[in-house]
mmCIF file of C-alpha atoms and ligand atoms in Angstrom:
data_model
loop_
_atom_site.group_PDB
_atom_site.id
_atom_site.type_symbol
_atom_site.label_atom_id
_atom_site.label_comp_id
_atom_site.label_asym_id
_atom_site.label_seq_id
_atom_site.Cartn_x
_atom_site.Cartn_y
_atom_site.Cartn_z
ATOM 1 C CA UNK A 591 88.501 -93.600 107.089
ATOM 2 C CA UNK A 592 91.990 -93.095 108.717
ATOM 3 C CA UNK A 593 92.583 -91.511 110.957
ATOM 4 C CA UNK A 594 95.032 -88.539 110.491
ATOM 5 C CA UNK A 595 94.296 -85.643 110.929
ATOM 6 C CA UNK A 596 97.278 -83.162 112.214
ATOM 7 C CA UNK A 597 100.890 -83.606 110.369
ATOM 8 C CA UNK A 598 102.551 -83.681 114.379
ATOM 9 C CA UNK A 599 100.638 -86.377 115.519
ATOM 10 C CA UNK A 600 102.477 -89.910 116.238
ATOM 11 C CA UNK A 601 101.588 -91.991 113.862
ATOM 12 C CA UNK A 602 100.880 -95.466 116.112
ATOM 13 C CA UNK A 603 101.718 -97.749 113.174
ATOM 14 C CA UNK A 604 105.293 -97.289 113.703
ATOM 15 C CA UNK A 605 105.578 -99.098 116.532
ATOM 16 C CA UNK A 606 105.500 -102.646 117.400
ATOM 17 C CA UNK A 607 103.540 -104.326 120.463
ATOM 18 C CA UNK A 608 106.198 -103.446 122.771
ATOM 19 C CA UNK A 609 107.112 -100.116 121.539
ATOM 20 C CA UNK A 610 103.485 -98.758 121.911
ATOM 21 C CA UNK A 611 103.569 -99.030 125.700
ATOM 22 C CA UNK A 612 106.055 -96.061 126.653
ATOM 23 C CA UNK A 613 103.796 -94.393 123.515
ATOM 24 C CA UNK A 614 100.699 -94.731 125.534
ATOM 25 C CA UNK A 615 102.404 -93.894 128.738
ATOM 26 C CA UNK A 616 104.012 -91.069 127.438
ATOM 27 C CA UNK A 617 100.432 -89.543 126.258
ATOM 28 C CA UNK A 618 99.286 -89.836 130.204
ATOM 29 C CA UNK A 619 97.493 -93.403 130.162
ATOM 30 C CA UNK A 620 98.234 -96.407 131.652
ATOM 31 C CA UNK A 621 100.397 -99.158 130.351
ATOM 32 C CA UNK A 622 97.996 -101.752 129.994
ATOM 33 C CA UNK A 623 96.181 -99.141 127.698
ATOM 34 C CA UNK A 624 99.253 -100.413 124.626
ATOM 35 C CA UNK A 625 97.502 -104.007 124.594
ATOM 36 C CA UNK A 626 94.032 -103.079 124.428
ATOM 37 C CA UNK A 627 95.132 -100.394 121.518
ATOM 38 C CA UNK A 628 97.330 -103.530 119.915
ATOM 39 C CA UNK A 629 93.769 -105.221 119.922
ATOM 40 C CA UNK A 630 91.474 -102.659 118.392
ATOM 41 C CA UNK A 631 93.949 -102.244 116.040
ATOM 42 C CA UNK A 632 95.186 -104.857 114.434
ATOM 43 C CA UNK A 633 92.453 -108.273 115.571
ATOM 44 C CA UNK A 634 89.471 -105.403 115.348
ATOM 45 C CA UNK A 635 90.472 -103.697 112.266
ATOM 46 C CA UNK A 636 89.032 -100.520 114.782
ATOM 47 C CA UNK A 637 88.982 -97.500 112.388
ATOM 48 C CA UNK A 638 88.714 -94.726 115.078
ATOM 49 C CA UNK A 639 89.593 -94.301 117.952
ATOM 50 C CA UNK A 640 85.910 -93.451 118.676
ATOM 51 C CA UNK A 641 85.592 -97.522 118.090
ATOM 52 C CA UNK A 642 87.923 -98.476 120.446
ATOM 53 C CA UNK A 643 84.991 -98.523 123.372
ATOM 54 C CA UNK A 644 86.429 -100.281 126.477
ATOM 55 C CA UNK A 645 88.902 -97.224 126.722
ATOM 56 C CA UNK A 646 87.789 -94.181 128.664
ATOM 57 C CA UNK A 647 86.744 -91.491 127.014
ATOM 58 C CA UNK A 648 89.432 -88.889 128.228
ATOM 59 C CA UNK A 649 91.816 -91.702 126.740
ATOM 60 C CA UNK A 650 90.119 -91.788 123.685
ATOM 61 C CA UNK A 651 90.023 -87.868 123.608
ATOM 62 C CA UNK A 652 93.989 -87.707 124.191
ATOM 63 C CA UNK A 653 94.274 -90.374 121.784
ATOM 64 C CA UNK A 654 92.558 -88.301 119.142
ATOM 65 C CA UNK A 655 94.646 -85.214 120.443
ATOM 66 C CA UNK A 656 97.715 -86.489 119.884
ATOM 67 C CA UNK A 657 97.968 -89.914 117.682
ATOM 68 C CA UNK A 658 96.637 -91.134 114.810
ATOM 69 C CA UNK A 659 96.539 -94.924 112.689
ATOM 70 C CA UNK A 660 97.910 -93.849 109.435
ATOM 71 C CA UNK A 661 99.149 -96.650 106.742
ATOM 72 C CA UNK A 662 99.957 -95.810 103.474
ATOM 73 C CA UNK A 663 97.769 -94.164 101.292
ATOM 74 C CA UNK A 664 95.895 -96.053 98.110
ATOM 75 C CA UNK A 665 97.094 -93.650 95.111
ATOM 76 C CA UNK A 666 95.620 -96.154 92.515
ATOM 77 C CA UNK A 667 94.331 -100.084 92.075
ATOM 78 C CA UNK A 668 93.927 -101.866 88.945
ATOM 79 C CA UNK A 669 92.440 -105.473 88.395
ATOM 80 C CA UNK A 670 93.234 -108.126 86.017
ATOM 81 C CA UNK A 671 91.118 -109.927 84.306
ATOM 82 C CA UNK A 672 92.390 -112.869 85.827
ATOM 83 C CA UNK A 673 91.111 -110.926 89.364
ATOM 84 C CA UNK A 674 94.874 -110.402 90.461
ATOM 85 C CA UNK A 675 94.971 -106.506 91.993
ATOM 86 C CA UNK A 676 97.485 -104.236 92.167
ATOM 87 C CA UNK A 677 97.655 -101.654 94.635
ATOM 88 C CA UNK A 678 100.091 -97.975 94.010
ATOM 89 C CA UNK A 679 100.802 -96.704 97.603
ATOM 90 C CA UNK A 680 102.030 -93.335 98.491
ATOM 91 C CA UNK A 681 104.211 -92.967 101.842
ATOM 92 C CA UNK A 682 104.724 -90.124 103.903
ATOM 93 C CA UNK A 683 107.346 -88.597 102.196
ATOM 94 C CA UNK A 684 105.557 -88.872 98.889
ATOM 95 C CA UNK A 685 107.533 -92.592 98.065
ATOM 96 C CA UNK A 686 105.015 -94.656 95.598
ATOM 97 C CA UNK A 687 105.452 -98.536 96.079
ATOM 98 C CA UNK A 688 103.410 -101.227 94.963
ATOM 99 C CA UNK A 689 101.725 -104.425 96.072
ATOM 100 C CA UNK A 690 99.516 -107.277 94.493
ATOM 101 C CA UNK A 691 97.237 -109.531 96.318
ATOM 102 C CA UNK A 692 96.547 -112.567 94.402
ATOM 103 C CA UNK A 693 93.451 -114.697 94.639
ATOM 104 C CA UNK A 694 94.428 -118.732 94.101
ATOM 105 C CA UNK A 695 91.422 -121.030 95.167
ATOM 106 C CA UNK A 696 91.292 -120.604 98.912
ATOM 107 C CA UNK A 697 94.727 -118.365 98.897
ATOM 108 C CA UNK A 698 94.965 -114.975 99.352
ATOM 109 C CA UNK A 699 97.883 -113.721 98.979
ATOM 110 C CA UNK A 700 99.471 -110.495 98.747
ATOM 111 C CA UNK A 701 103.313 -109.603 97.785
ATOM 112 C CA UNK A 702 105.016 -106.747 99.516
ATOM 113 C CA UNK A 703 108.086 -104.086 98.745
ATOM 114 C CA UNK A 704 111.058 -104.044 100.671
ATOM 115 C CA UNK A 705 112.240 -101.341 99.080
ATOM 116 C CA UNK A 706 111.213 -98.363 97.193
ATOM 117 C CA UNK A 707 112.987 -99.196 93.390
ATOM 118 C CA UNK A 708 116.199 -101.937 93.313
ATOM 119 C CA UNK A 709 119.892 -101.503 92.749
ATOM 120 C CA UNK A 710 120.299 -104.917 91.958
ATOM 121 C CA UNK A 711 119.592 -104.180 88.447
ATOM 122 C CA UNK A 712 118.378 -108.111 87.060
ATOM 123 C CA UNK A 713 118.048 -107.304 83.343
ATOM 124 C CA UNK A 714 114.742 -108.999 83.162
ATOM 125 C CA UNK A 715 113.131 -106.919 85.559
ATOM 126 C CA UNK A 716 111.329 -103.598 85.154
ATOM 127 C CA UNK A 717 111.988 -102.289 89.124
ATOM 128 C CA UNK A 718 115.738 -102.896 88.487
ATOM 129 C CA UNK A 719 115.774 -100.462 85.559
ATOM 130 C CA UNK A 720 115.377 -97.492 87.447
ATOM 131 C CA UNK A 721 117.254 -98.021 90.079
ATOM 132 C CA UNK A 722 117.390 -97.542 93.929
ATOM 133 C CA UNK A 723 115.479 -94.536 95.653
ATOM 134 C CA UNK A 724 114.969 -95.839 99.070
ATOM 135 C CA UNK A 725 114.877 -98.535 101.404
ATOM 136 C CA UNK A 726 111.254 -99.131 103.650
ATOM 137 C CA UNK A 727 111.063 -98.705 107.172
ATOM 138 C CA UNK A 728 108.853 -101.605 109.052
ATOM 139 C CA UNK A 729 105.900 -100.110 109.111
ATOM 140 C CA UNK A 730 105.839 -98.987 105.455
ATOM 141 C CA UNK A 731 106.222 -102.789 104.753
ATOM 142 C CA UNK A 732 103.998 -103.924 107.112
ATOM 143 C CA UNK A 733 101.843 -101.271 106.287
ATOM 144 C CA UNK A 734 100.846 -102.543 102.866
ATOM 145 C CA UNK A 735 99.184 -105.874 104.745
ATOM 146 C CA UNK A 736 97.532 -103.637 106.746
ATOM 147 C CA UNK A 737 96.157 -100.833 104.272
ATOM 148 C CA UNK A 738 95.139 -104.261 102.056
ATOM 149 C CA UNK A 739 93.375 -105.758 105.094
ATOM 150 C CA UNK A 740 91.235 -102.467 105.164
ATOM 151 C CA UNK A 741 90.940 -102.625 101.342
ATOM 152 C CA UNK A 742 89.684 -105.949 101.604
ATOM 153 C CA UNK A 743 87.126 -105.414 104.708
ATOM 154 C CA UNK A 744 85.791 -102.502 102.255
ATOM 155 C CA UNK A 745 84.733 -104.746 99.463
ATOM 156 C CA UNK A 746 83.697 -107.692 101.541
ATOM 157 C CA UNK A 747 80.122 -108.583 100.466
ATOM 158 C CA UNK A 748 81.741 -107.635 96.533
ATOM 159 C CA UNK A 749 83.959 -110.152 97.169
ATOM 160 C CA UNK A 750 82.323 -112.832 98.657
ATOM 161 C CA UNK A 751 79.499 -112.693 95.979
ATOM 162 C CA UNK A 752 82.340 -112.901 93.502
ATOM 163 C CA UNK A 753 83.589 -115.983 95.406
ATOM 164 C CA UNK A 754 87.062 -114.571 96.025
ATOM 165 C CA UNK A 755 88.993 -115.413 99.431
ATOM 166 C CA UNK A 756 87.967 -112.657 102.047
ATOM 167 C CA UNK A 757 91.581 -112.791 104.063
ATOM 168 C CA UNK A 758 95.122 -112.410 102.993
ATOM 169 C CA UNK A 759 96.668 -116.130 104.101
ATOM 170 C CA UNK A 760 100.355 -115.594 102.183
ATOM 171 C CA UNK A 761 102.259 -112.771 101.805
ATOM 172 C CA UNK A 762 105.314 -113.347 100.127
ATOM 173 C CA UNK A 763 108.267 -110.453 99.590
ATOM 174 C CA UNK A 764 108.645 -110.574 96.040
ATOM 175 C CA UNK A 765 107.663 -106.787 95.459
ATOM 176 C CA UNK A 766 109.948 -104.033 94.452
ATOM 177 C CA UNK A 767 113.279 -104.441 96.197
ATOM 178 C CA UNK A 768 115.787 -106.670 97.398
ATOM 179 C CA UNK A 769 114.734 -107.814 101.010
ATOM 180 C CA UNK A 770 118.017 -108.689 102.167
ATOM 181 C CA UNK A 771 119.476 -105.482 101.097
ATOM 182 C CA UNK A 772 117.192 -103.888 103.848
ATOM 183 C CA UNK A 773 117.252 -107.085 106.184
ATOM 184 C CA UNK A 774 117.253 -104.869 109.601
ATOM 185 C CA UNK A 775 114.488 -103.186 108.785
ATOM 186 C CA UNK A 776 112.669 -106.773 106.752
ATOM 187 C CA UNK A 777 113.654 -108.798 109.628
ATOM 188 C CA UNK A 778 111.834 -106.015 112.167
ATOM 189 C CA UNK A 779 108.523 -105.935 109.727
ATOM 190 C CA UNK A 780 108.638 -110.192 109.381
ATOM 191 C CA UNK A 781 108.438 -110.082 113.192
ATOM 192 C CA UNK A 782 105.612 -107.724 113.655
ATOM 193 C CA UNK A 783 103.583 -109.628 110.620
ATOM 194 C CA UNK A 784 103.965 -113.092 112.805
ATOM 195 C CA UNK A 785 103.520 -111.567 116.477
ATOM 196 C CA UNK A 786 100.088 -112.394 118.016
ATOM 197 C CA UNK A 787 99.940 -109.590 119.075
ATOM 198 C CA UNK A 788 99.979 -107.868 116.095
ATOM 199 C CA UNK A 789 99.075 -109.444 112.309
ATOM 200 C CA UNK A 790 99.516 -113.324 113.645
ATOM 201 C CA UNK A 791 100.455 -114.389 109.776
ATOM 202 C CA UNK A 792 102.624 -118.059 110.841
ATOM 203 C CA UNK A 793 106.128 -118.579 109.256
ATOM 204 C CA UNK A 794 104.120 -121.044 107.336
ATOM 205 C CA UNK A 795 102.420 -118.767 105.313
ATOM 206 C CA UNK A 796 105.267 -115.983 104.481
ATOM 207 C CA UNK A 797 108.011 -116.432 102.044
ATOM 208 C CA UNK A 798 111.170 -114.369 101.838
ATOM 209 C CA UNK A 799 112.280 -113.909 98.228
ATOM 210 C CA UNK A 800 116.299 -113.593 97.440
ATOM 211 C CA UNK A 801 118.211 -112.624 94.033
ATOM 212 C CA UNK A 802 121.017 -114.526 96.281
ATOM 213 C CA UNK A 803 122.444 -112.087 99.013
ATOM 214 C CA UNK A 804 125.083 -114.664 100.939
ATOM 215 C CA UNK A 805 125.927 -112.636 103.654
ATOM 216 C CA UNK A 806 121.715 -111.921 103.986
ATOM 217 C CA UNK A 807 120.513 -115.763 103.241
ATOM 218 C CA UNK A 808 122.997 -116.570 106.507
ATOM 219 C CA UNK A 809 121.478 -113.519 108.680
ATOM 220 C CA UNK A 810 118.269 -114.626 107.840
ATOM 221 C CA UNK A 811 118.858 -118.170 108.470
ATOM 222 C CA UNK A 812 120.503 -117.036 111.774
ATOM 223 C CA UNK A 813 117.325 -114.863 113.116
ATOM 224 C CA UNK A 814 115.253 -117.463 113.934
ATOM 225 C CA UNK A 815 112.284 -115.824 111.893
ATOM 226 C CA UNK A 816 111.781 -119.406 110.534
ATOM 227 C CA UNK A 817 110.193 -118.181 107.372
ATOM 228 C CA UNK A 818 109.811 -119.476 103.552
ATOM 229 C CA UNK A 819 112.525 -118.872 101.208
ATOM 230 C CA UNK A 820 112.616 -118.771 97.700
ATOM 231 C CA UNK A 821 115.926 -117.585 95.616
ATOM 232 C CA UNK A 822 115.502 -116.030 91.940
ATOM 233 C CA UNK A 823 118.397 -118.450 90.428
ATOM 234 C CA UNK A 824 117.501 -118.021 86.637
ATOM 235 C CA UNK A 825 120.468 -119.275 85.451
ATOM 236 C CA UNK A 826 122.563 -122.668 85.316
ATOM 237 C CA UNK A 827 125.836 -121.408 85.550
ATOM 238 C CA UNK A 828 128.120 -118.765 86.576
ATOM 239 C CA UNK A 829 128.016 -117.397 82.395
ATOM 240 C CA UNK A 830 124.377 -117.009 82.499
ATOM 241 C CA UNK A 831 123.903 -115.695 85.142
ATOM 242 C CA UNK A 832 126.407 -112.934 85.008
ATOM 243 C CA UNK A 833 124.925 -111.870 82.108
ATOM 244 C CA UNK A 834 121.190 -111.691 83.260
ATOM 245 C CA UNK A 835 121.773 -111.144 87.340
ATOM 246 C CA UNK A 836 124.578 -108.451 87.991
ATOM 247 C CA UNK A 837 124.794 -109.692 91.708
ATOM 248 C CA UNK A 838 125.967 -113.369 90.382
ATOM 249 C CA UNK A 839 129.739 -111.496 90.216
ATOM 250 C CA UNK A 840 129.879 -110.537 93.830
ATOM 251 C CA UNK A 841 128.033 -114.119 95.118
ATOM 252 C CA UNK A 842 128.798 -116.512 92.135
ATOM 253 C CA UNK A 843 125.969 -119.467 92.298
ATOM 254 C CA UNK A 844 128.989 -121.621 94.209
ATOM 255 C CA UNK A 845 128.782 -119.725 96.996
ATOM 256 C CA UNK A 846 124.808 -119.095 96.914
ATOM 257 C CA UNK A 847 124.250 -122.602 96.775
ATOM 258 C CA UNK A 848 126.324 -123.169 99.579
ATOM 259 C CA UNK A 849 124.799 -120.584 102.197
ATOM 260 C CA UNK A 850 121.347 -122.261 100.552
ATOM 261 C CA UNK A 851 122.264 -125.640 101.920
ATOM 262 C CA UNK A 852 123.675 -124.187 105.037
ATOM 263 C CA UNK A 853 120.256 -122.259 105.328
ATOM 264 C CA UNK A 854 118.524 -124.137 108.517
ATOM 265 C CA UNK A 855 114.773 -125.163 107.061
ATOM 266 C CA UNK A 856 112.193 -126.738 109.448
ATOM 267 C CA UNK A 857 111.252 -130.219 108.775
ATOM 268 C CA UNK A 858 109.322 -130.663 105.945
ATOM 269 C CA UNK A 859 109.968 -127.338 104.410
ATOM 270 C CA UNK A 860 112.116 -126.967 101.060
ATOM 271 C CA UNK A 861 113.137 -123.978 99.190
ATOM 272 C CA UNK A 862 112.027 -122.635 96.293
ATOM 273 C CA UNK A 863 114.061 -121.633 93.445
ATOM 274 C CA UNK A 864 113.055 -119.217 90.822
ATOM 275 C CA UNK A 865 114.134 -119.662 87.192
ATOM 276 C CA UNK A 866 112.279 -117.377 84.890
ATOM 277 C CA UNK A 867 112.713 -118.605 81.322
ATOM 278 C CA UNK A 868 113.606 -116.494 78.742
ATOM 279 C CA UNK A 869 113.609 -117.493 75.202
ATOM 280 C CA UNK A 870 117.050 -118.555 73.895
ATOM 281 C CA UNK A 871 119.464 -117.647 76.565
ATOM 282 C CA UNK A 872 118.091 -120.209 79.854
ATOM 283 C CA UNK A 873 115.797 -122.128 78.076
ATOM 284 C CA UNK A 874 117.453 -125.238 76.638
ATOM 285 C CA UNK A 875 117.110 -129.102 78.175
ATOM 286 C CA UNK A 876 120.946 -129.239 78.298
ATOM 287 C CA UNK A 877 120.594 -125.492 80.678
ATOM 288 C CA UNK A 878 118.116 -127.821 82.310
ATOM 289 C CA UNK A 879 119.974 -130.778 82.945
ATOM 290 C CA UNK A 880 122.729 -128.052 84.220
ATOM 291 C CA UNK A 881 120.567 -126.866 86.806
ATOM 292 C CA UNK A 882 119.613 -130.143 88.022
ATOM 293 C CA UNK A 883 123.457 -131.014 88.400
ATOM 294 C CA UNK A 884 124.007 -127.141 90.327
ATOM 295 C CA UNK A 885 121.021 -128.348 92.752
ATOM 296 C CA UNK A 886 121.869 -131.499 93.533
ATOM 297 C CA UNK A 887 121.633 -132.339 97.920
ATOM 298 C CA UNK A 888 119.360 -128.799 98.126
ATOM 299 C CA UNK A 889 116.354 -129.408 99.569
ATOM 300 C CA UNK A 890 114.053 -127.463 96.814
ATOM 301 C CA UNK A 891 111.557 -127.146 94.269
ATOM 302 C CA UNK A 892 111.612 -125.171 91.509
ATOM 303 C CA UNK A 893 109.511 -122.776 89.694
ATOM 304 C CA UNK A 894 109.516 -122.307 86.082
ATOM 305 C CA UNK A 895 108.458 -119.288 85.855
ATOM 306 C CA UNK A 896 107.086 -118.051 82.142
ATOM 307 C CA UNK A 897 108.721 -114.497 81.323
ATOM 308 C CA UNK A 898 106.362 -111.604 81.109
ATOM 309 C CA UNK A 899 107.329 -109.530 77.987
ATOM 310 C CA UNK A 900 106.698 -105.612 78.430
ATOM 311 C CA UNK A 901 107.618 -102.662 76.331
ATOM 312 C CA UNK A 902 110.997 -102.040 75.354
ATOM 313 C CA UNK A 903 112.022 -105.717 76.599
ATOM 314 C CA UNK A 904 115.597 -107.249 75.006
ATOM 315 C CA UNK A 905 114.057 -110.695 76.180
ATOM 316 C CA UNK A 906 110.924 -112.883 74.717
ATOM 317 C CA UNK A 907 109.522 -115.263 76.054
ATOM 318 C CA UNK A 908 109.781 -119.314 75.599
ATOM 319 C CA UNK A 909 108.445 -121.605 73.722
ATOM 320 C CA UNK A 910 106.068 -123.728 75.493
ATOM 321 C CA UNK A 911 107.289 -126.818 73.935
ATOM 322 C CA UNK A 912 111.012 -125.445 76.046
ATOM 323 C CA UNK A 913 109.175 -125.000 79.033
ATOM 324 C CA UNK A 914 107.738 -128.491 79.125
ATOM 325 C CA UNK A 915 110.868 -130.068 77.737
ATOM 326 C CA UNK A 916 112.953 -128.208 80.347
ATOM 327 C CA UNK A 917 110.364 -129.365 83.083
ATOM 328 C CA UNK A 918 110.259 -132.646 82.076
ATOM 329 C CA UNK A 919 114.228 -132.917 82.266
ATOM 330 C CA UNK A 920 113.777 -131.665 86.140
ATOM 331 C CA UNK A 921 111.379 -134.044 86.438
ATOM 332 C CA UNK A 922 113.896 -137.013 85.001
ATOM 333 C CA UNK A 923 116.103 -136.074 87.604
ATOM 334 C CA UNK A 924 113.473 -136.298 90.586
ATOM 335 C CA UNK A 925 112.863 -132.689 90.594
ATOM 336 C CA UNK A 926 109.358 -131.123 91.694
ATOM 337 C CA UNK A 927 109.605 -128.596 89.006
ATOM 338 C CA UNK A 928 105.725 -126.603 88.469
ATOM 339 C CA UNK A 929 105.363 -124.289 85.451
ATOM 340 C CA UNK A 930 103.885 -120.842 86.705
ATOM 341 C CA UNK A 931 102.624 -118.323 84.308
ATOM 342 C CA UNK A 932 102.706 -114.893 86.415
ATOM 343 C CA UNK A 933 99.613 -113.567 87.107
ATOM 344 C CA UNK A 934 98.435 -110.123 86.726
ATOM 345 C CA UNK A 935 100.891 -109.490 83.452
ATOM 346 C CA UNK A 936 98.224 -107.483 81.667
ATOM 347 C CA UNK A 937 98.632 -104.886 84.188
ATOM 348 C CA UNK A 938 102.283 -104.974 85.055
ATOM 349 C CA UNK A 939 101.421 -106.694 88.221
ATOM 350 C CA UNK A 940 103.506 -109.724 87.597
ATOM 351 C CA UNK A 941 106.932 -110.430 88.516
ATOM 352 C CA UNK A 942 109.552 -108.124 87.588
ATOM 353 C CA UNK A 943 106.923 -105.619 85.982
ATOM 354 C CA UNK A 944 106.552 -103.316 89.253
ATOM 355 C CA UNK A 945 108.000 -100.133 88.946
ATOM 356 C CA UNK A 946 106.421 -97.850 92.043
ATOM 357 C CA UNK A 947 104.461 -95.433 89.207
ATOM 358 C CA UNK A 948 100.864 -95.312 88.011
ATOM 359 C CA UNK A 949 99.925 -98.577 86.479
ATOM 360 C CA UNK A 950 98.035 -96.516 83.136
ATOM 361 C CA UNK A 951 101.644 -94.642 83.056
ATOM 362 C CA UNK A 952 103.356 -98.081 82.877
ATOM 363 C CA UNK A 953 101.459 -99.757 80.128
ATOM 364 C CA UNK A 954 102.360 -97.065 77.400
ATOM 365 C CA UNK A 955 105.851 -96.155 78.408
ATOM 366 C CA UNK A 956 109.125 -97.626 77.799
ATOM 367 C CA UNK A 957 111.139 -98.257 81.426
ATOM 368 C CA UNK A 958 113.645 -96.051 82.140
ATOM 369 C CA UNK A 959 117.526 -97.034 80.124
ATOM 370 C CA UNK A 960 115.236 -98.394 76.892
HETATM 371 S S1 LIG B 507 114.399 -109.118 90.195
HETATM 372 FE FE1 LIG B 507 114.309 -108.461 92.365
HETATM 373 S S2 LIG B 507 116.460 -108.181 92.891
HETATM 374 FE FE2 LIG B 507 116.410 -108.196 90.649
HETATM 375 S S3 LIG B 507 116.233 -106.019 90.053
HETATM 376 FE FE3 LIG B 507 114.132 -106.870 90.218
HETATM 377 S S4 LIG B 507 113.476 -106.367 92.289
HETATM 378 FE FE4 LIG B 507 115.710 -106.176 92.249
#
């Protein structure tokens, strides 16, 4: 159960590490109170403050006066056959975003909003079609990891006798939104999701997904956050990609490419590069060929990714015989180029599908424009 129980209260999720000490103060206790609270938090998964039993009771009691833990709420969860959930969350104005933790083998991992809707508008992609409503604050982003953390700790033996991972080990920002069209408030929430003190997820394991903001791809590069990141190209030229990815006019793929190479990855590390295939318009060997020509010196691999048809879509989508054709051009050229089929698709839980509203609504309505 969270705990929330008067509208006033502050709401201790907002804050990061730091942030909770005045907090804490502020409510009559003593600093060192913030750490121990960090703690119970987010290593204990504490779910009262009642739990938290190395603090005083008259803390505790001034803790339940006047704070409470309160993540987003679960409004609905759906799971695929192929044991891929999705999660709708409600914020505290009412906002509905949506998340999807995906079981792989030993991998957990869950993909986060950044925003509530898109106004990038990618033709291929369901969030895009209705728009922009709002951007996230940190803690709504970082909020989904930790409302699917609880989620997870609820169904533990379920999931263990099913043999699915027990721990989210990725999370990748691939959700609704464009993260670098809320990077201030991404950069805060990547921060808090690798501080020890807080969710302790590495740079490693989280992955930063672009439709190619320049001016973002350089602010990210210059933060020092050190994480993943993949780029949704799609296209192999500036044509294309116009026509599928609105934001190609403002940063054509000459310029993309370039803040992509200037982007500073550790050793070892490579970028990803999203090209989601869509029958008859990026689909042919000589497209592939192109691509391998636009990506030549960038440190990358690529993932085919298969398009996800949905109602009311003006795109199909490949051939397999294209996809392993296109692949094996990539591969000619000394490309690592893996074919992904998106998980989740039969409950609009796969890439480009989320749209922030009840998953049963999704599946028998045409997107919004259609
Ligand atoms: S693909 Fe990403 S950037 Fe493009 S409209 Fe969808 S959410 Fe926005």
């Amino acid at each position: 159960m969270d705990i929330k129980e008067k509208d006033n209260k502050i709401n201790l999720l907002e804050y990061d590490a730091d942030g909770l000490k005045p907090i804490i103060e502020g409510l009559g206790m003593k600093p060192y109170r913030a750490a121990q609270i960090c703690r119970w938090i987010y290593s204990e998964g504490a779910d009262s403050f009642a739990a938290m039993t190395d603090i005083s009771k008259a803390d505790r009691e001034a803790l339940r006066e006047s704070a409470e833990i309160c993540p987003p709420e679960l409004s609905e969860r759906i799971v695929s056959h192929d044991k891929t959930e999705k999660y709708l969350f409600s914020l505290q104005d009412g906002e509905r975003v949506e998340s999807v933790l995906i079981p792989d083998e030993d991998r957990l991992t869950l993909c986060i909003s950044s925003q509530a809707g898109c106004a990038l508008g990618c033709r291929f992609c369901l969030t895009g079609a209705g728009g922009i409503r709002r951007n996230l604050l940190p803690h709504e982003i970082t909020g989904q990891v930790f409302k699917t953390e609880r989620i997870i700790a609820g169904g533990l033996a379920e999931r263990t006798e099913a043999g699915l991972p027990a721990k989210i080990t990725n999370i990748v920002m691939m959700g609704m939104g464009e993260p670098l069209m809320n990077a201030g408030n991404v950069f805060e929430a990547l921060k808090r999701l690798m501080s020890p003190k807080m969710f302790n997820i590495s740079s490693r394991r989280i992955t930063l997904s672009t439709a190619g903001i320049v001016p973002g791809i350089k602010a990210l590069g210059d933060s020092g956050l050190n994480v993943n990141l993949a780029v949704s190209i799609n296209a192999p030229n500036d044509e294309i990609r116009d026509r599928i990815m609105p934001i190609n006019k403002k940063y054509p793929l000459k310029e993309l490419i370039k803040a992509l190479k200037n982007y500073p990855l550790a050793p070892r590390r490579r970028i990803t590069v999203e090209y989601v295939m869509l029958n008859g318009i990026n689909d042919r060997v000589e497209h592939a060929a192109e691509l391998g020509r636009l990506l030549r010196g960038l440190r990358c691999k690529i993932n085919l990714i298969i398009f996800n048809e949905h109602v009311g879509s003006e795109f199909r989508k490949p051939e397999a015989a294209s996809v392993l054709a296109f692949q094996e051009r990539l591969h000619n050229m000394n490309y690592t180029a893996f074919i992904r089929e998106s998980r989740g698709a039969d409950i609009l839980a796969a890439c480009g599908q989320l749209r922030g509203i009840s998953a049963r609504k999704a599946l028998t309505e045409a997107p919004p424009g259609v």
